């Protein structure tokens, strides 16, 4: 089973938490599909977040899909809480950057993109709110290529032209494509992990449109990272429970951590 830590990041109001809710619901991790505007989204359990309708604190959930175990971290999208978002980047194996299909790439979206590049995190792009967007896919893809990278590719339309364009990224891929007129899935997995290509998908999280396809494709094109056997961990958050006890959130990067172990 693949095992990864996934971060969901976005400019405020792009529909990031709604996408998270859709993924948790489709995977069976939650039984009730909540909504941010109704104040009952699964990860928006803080009263301040429900009142304001935005994510303020990074929170996590775990779900399984297509033989993949995914620890999902939902991060704040508002620039005022960007520090909370940045703390999570050091523990991510993959990231999904959500773009508002109504507005396209925003200034904070570009800031997040540069941070993902700095931490070398393989990134998928999900263009949300396509049910109400006035922009077509071609226009949005041009926006992504101009502001993010020319290596952003529409993975909703995998055809001969798609393989040819991706193959131009390296000589090995091009040699294989010229011989076979296609590329294997493991090649795409490797290129994504190396941040040589960035898959782009389109849909509407609120309408659950394109989410099942996206989640299936995402779990298909990810790979578990290898970590050393010696114990290692990265702390990414400190919080407190209702009794005021300090909670340390960390990602184990190697070895085992047992109850009552001293670090």
CSV table of C-alpha atoms in Angstrom, one decimal:
chain,number,residue,atom,x,y,z
A,1,UNK,CA,0.0,0.0,0.0
A,2,UNK,CA,1.3,3.5,-0.9
A,3,UNK,CA,1.6,5.8,2.1
A,4,UNK,CA,2.0,9.5,1.7
A,5,UNK,CA,1.4,12.9,3.4
A,6,UNK,CA,-0.6,15.2,1.2
A,7,UNK,CA,-1.0,19.0,1.6
A,8,UNK,CA,-4.0,20.9,0.1
A,9,UNK,CA,-3.1,24.5,-0.5
A,10,UNK,CA,-4.8,27.4,-2.2
A,11,UNK,CA,-5.6,31.1,-2.4
A,12,UNK,CA,-8.5,32.0,-0.1
A,13,UNK,CA,-12.0,31.1,-1.5
A,14,UNK,CA,-10.6,28.7,-4.2
A,15,UNK,CA,-12.6,25.8,-2.6
A,16,UNK,CA,-9.8,24.0,-0.9
A,17,UNK,CA,-11.7,22.8,2.1
A,18,UNK,CA,-14.6,21.8,-0.1
A,19,UNK,CA,-12.2,19.7,-2.2
A,20,UNK,CA,-10.9,18.1,1.0
A,21,UNK,CA,-14.5,17.3,2.1
A,22,UNK,CA,-15.2,15.7,-1.3
A,23,UNK,CA,-12.1,13.5,-1.2
A,24,UNK,CA,-12.9,12.4,2.4
A,25,UNK,CA,-16.5,11.7,1.4
A,26,UNK,CA,-15.7,9.7,-1.8
A,27,UNK,CA,-13.1,7.6,0.1
A,28,UNK,CA,-15.7,6.7,2.8
A,29,UNK,CA,-13.7,8.4,5.5
A,30,UNK,CA,-16.8,10.5,6.4
A,31,UNK,CA,-20.4,9.6,5.9
A,32,UNK,CA,-21.9,13.1,5.8
A,33,UNK,CA,-20.9,15.5,3.1
A,34,UNK,CA,-20.6,18.9,4.9
A,35,UNK,CA,-20.3,22.4,3.4
A,36,UNK,CA,-18.2,25.4,4.5
A,37,UNK,CA,-21.1,27.8,4.0
A,38,UNK,CA,-23.3,25.6,6.2
A,39,UNK,CA,-20.7,25.5,8.9
A,40,UNK,CA,-20.5,21.7,9.0
A,41,UNK,CA,-17.4,20.8,7.0
A,42,UNK,CA,-15.5,18.0,8.6
A,43,UNK,CA,-12.2,19.8,9.2
A,44,UNK,CA,-13.7,23.2,10.0
A,45,UNK,CA,-14.5,22.3,13.5
A,46,UNK,CA,-13.1,25.4,15.1
A,47,UNK,CA,-15.8,28.0,16.0
A,48,UNK,CA,-13.8,30.9,14.5
A,49,UNK,CA,-13.4,29.0,11.2
A,50,UNK,CA,-17.1,28.2,11.1
A,51,UNK,CA,-18.1,31.8,11.8
A,52,UNK,CA,-15.7,33.2,9.2
A,53,UNK,CA,-16.1,30.5,6.6
A,54,UNK,CA,-12.3,30.1,6.1
A,55,UNK,CA,-9.5,27.8,7.4
A,56,UNK,CA,-7.4,29.4,10.1
A,57,UNK,CA,-5.5,26.3,11.5
A,58,UNK,CA,-3.8,23.4,9.7
A,59,UNK,CA,-5.6,20.2,10.4
A,60,UNK,CA,-5.2,16.6,9.3
A,61,UNK,CA,-7.4,13.6,8.3
A,62,UNK,CA,-6.5,10.1,7.1
A,63,UNK,CA,-8.2,8.2,4.4
A,64,UNK,CA,-7.6,5.2,2.1
A,65,UNK,CA,-8.3,5.0,-1.6
A,66,UNK,CA,-7.1,2.7,-4.4
A,67,UNK,CA,-4.7,0.9,-2.1
A,68,UNK,CA,-3.2,4.2,-0.9
A,69,UNK,CA,-3.2,5.5,2.7
A,70,UNK,CA,-3.2,9.3,2.6
A,71,UNK,CA,-2.6,11.6,5.5
A,72,UNK,CA,-4.2,14.8,4.3
A,73,UNK,CA,-3.3,18.2,5.7
A,74,UNK,CA,-5.7,21.1,5.0
A,75,UNK,CA,-4.0,24.4,5.3
A,76,UNK,CA,-5.1,28.0,5.6
A,77,UNK,CA,-5.6,29.9,2.3
A,78,UNK,CA,-5.9,33.4,3.7
A,79,UNK,CA,-2.6,35.4,3.4
A,80,UNK,CA,-3.0,36.5,7.1
A,81,UNK,CA,-2.5,32.9,8.2
A,82,UNK,CA,0.2,31.9,5.6
A,83,UNK,CA,2.7,31.2,8.4
A,84,UNK,CA,0.5,28.3,9.6
A,85,UNK,CA,0.5,27.0,6.0
A,86,UNK,CA,4.3,27.3,5.6
A,87,UNK,CA,5.0,25.2,8.7
A,88,UNK,CA,3.4,22.1,7.0
A,89,UNK,CA,5.5,22.2,3.9
A,90,UNK,CA,8.5,20.5,5.4
A,91,UNK,CA,6.5,17.3,6.0
A,92,UNK,CA,4.6,17.0,2.7
A,93,UNK,CA,5.3,14.2,0.1
A,94,UNK,CA,2.9,15.7,-2.4
A,95,UNK,CA,0.8,18.8,-2.7
A,96,UNK,CA,-2.5,19.7,-4.5
A,97,UNK,CA,-2.6,23.4,-5.4
A,98,UNK,CA,-6.2,24.5,-5.9
A,99,UNK,CA,-7.0,27.3,-8.3
A,100,UNK,CA,-10.2,29.2,-8.5
A,101,UNK,CA,-11.5,28.7,-12.1
A,102,UNK,CA,-13.3,32.0,-11.9
A,103,UNK,CA,-10.2,34.1,-11.2
A,104,UNK,CA,-7.3,31.9,-12.4
A,105,UNK,CA,-3.9,32.3,-10.8
A,106,UNK,CA,-3.8,34.9,-8.0
A,107,UNK,CA,-0.9,36.6,-6.3
A,108,UNK,CA,-1.0,34.3,-3.3
A,109,UNK,CA,-1.2,31.3,-5.6
A,110,UNK,CA,2.1,32.3,-7.1
A,111,UNK,CA,3.6,32.7,-3.6
A,112,UNK,CA,2.5,29.2,-2.7
A,113,UNK,CA,3.9,27.9,-6.0
A,114,UNK,CA,7.3,29.4,-5.3
A,115,UNK,CA,7.3,27.9,-1.8
A,116,UNK,CA,6.5,24.4,-3.2
A,117,UNK,CA,9.4,24.9,-5.6
A,118,UNK,CA,11.7,25.9,-2.7
A,119,UNK,CA,10.8,22.7,-0.8
A,120,UNK,CA,10.8,20.6,-4.0
A,121,UNK,CA,7.4,19.2,-3.4
A,122,UNK,CA,5.8,17.3,-6.3
A,123,UNK,CA,2.6,19.2,-7.2
A,124,UNK,CA,-0.8,18.5,-8.7
A,125,UNK,CA,-3.0,21.4,-9.8
A,126,UNK,CA,-6.8,21.2,-9.4
A,127,UNK,CA,-8.8,24.0,-11.1
A,128,UNK,CA,-12.0,24.3,-9.1
A,129,UNK,CA,-15.4,25.9,-9.7
A,130,UNK,CA,-15.5,25.0,-13.4
A,131,UNK,CA,-19.3,24.8,-13.1
A,132,UNK,CA,-19.5,28.6,-12.8
A,133,UNK,CA,-16.3,29.7,-14.5
A,134,UNK,CA,-16.5,31.9,-17.6
A,135,UNK,CA,-13.0,30.8,-18.6
A,136,UNK,CA,-12.4,27.7,-20.8
A,137,UNK,CA,-9.8,25.1,-20.2
A,138,UNK,CA,-7.5,26.5,-22.9
A,139,UNK,CA,-7.5,29.9,-21.3
A,140,UNK,CA,-6.9,28.6,-17.9
A,141,UNK,CA,-4.0,26.3,-19.1
A,142,UNK,CA,-2.3,29.3,-20.7
A,143,UNK,CA,-2.7,31.1,-17.4
A,144,UNK,CA,-1.0,28.2,-15.5
A,145,UNK,CA,1.8,27.9,-18.0
A,146,UNK,CA,2.5,31.6,-18.0
A,147,UNK,CA,2.5,32.0,-14.2
A,148,UNK,CA,3.6,28.6,-13.0
A,149,UNK,CA,5.4,26.5,-15.5
A,150,UNK,CA,5.4,25.4,-19.1
A,151,UNK,CA,5.4,21.9,-17.7
A,152,UNK,CA,1.8,22.1,-16.5
A,153,UNK,CA,-0.1,19.5,-18.6
A,154,UNK,CA,-3.9,18.8,-18.8
A,155,UNK,CA,-4.1,15.2,-17.5
A,156,UNK,CA,-7.9,15.2,-18.2
A,157,UNK,CA,-7.0,14.8,-21.9
A,158,UNK,CA,-4.3,12.2,-22.3
A,159,UNK,CA,-3.8,11.6,-26.0
A,160,UNK,CA,-1.0,11.3,-28.6
A,161,UNK,CA,-0.3,15.0,-28.4
A,162,UNK,CA,-0.1,14.8,-24.7
A,163,UNK,CA,2.5,12.0,-24.7
A,164,UNK,CA,4.5,13.9,-27.4
A,165,UNK,CA,4.6,17.1,-25.4
A,166,UNK,CA,5.6,15.3,-22.2
A,167,UNK,CA,8.3,13.3,-24.0
A,168,UNK,CA,10.0,16.5,-24.9
A,169,UNK,CA,11.1,16.9,-21.3
A,170,UNK,CA,13.9,14.4,-21.5
A,171,UNK,CA,15.9,12.4,-24.1
A,172,UNK,CA,15.0,9.1,-22.4
A,173,UNK,CA,11.3,9.9,-22.6
A,174,UNK,CA,11.6,11.1,-26.2
A,175,UNK,CA,13.5,7.9,-27.2
A,176,UNK,CA,10.9,5.7,-25.7
A,177,UNK,CA,8.0,7.7,-27.2
A,178,UNK,CA,9.5,7.6,-30.7
A,179,UNK,CA,9.8,3.8,-30.4
A,180,UNK,CA,6.4,3.0,-28.8
A,181,UNK,CA,4.3,6.1,-29.5
A,182,UNK,CA,3.2,6.2,-25.8
A,183,UNK,CA,4.7,6.6,-22.3
A,184,UNK,CA,4.2,4.1,-19.4
A,185,UNK,CA,2.5,5.1,-16.2
A,186,UNK,CA,5.7,4.5,-14.2
A,187,UNK,CA,7.5,7.1,-16.3
A,188,UNK,CA,4.8,9.7,-15.5
A,189,UNK,CA,5.0,8.8,-11.8
A,190,UNK,CA,8.8,9.4,-11.9
A,191,UNK,CA,8.6,12.7,-13.8
A,192,UNK,CA,5.9,14.0,-11.4
A,193,UNK,CA,8.0,13.0,-8.4
A,194,UNK,CA,11.0,14.8,-9.9
A,195,UNK,CA,8.9,17.9,-10.5
A,196,UNK,CA,9.5,17.7,-14.2
A,197,UNK,CA,5.8,17.8,-15.0
A,198,UNK,CA,2.8,19.1,-13.1
A,199,UNK,CA,-0.6,17.3,-13.7
A,200,UNK,CA,-3.6,19.6,-14.1
A,201,UNK,CA,-7.2,18.6,-13.5
A,202,UNK,CA,-10.5,20.5,-13.8
A,203,UNK,CA,-13.8,20.1,-11.9
A,204,UNK,CA,-16.2,21.4,-9.3
A,205,UNK,CA,-15.7,20.2,-5.7
A,206,UNK,CA,-19.0,21.5,-4.5
A,207,UNK,CA,-20.9,19.7,-7.3
A,208,UNK,CA,-18.6,16.6,-6.9
A,209,UNK,CA,-17.8,17.0,-10.6
A,210,UNK,CA,-14.5,15.5,-11.7
A,211,UNK,CA,-13.5,14.6,-8.2
A,212,UNK,CA,-13.7,10.8,-8.5
A,213,UNK,CA,-11.7,10.9,-11.7
A,214,UNK,CA,-9.1,13.3,-10.1
A,215,UNK,CA,-8.7,11.1,-6.9
A,216,UNK,CA,-8.3,8.0,-9.0
A,217,UNK,CA,-5.7,9.7,-11.2
A,218,UNK,CA,-3.9,11.1,-8.2
A,219,UNK,CA,-3.5,7.8,-6.4
A,220,UNK,CA,-2.4,6.3,-9.7
A,221,UNK,CA,0.5,8.8,-10.3
A,222,UNK,CA,2.0,9.0,-6.8
A,223,UNK,CA,4.7,6.9,-5.2
A,224,UNK,CA,5.7,6.3,-1.6
A,225,UNK,CA,8.9,8.0,-0.6
A,226,UNK,CA,11.8,6.0,0.9
A,227,UNK,CA,13.1,6.9,4.3
A,228,UNK,CA,16.0,5.6,6.5
A,229,UNK,CA,15.4,2.8,9.0
A,230,UNK,CA,16.8,4.9,11.9
A,231,UNK,CA,14.3,6.9,13.8
A,232,UNK,CA,13.6,10.4,12.6
A,233,UNK,CA,10.8,12.9,12.8
A,234,UNK,CA,9.8,16.4,11.9
A,235,UNK,CA,7.7,18.6,14.1
A,236,UNK,CA,5.3,20.8,12.1
A,237,UNK,CA,2.8,22.0,14.6
A,238,UNK,CA,2.2,22.6,18.3
A,239,UNK,CA,-1.4,22.8,19.7
A,240,UNK,CA,-3.3,22.3,22.9
A,241,UNK,CA,-6.3,20.1,23.8
A,242,UNK,CA,-9.4,21.2,25.7
A,243,UNK,CA,-7.5,20.6,29.0
A,244,UNK,CA,-4.6,22.7,28.0
A,245,UNK,CA,-2.2,19.8,27.4
A,246,UNK,CA,0.4,20.5,24.8
A,247,UNK,CA,0.2,18.4,21.7
A,248,UNK,CA,3.2,18.0,19.3
A,249,UNK,CA,2.3,17.1,15.7
A,250,UNK,CA,5.1,15.3,13.9
A,251,UNK,CA,5.8,13.2,10.8
A,252,UNK,CA,7.8,10.1,11.4
A,253,UNK,CA,10.5,9.9,8.7
A,254,UNK,CA,12.1,6.7,9.7
A,255,UNK,CA,12.1,3.9,12.3
A,256,UNK,CA,9.4,3.4,14.9
A,257,UNK,CA,8.0,5.5,17.8
A,258,UNK,CA,6.4,3.5,20.6
A,259,UNK,CA,4.4,4.6,23.6
A,260,UNK,CA,6.6,6.0,26.4
A,261,UNK,CA,9.6,6.2,24.1
A,262,UNK,CA,12.1,9.0,24.9
A,263,UNK,CA,13.2,11.2,22.0
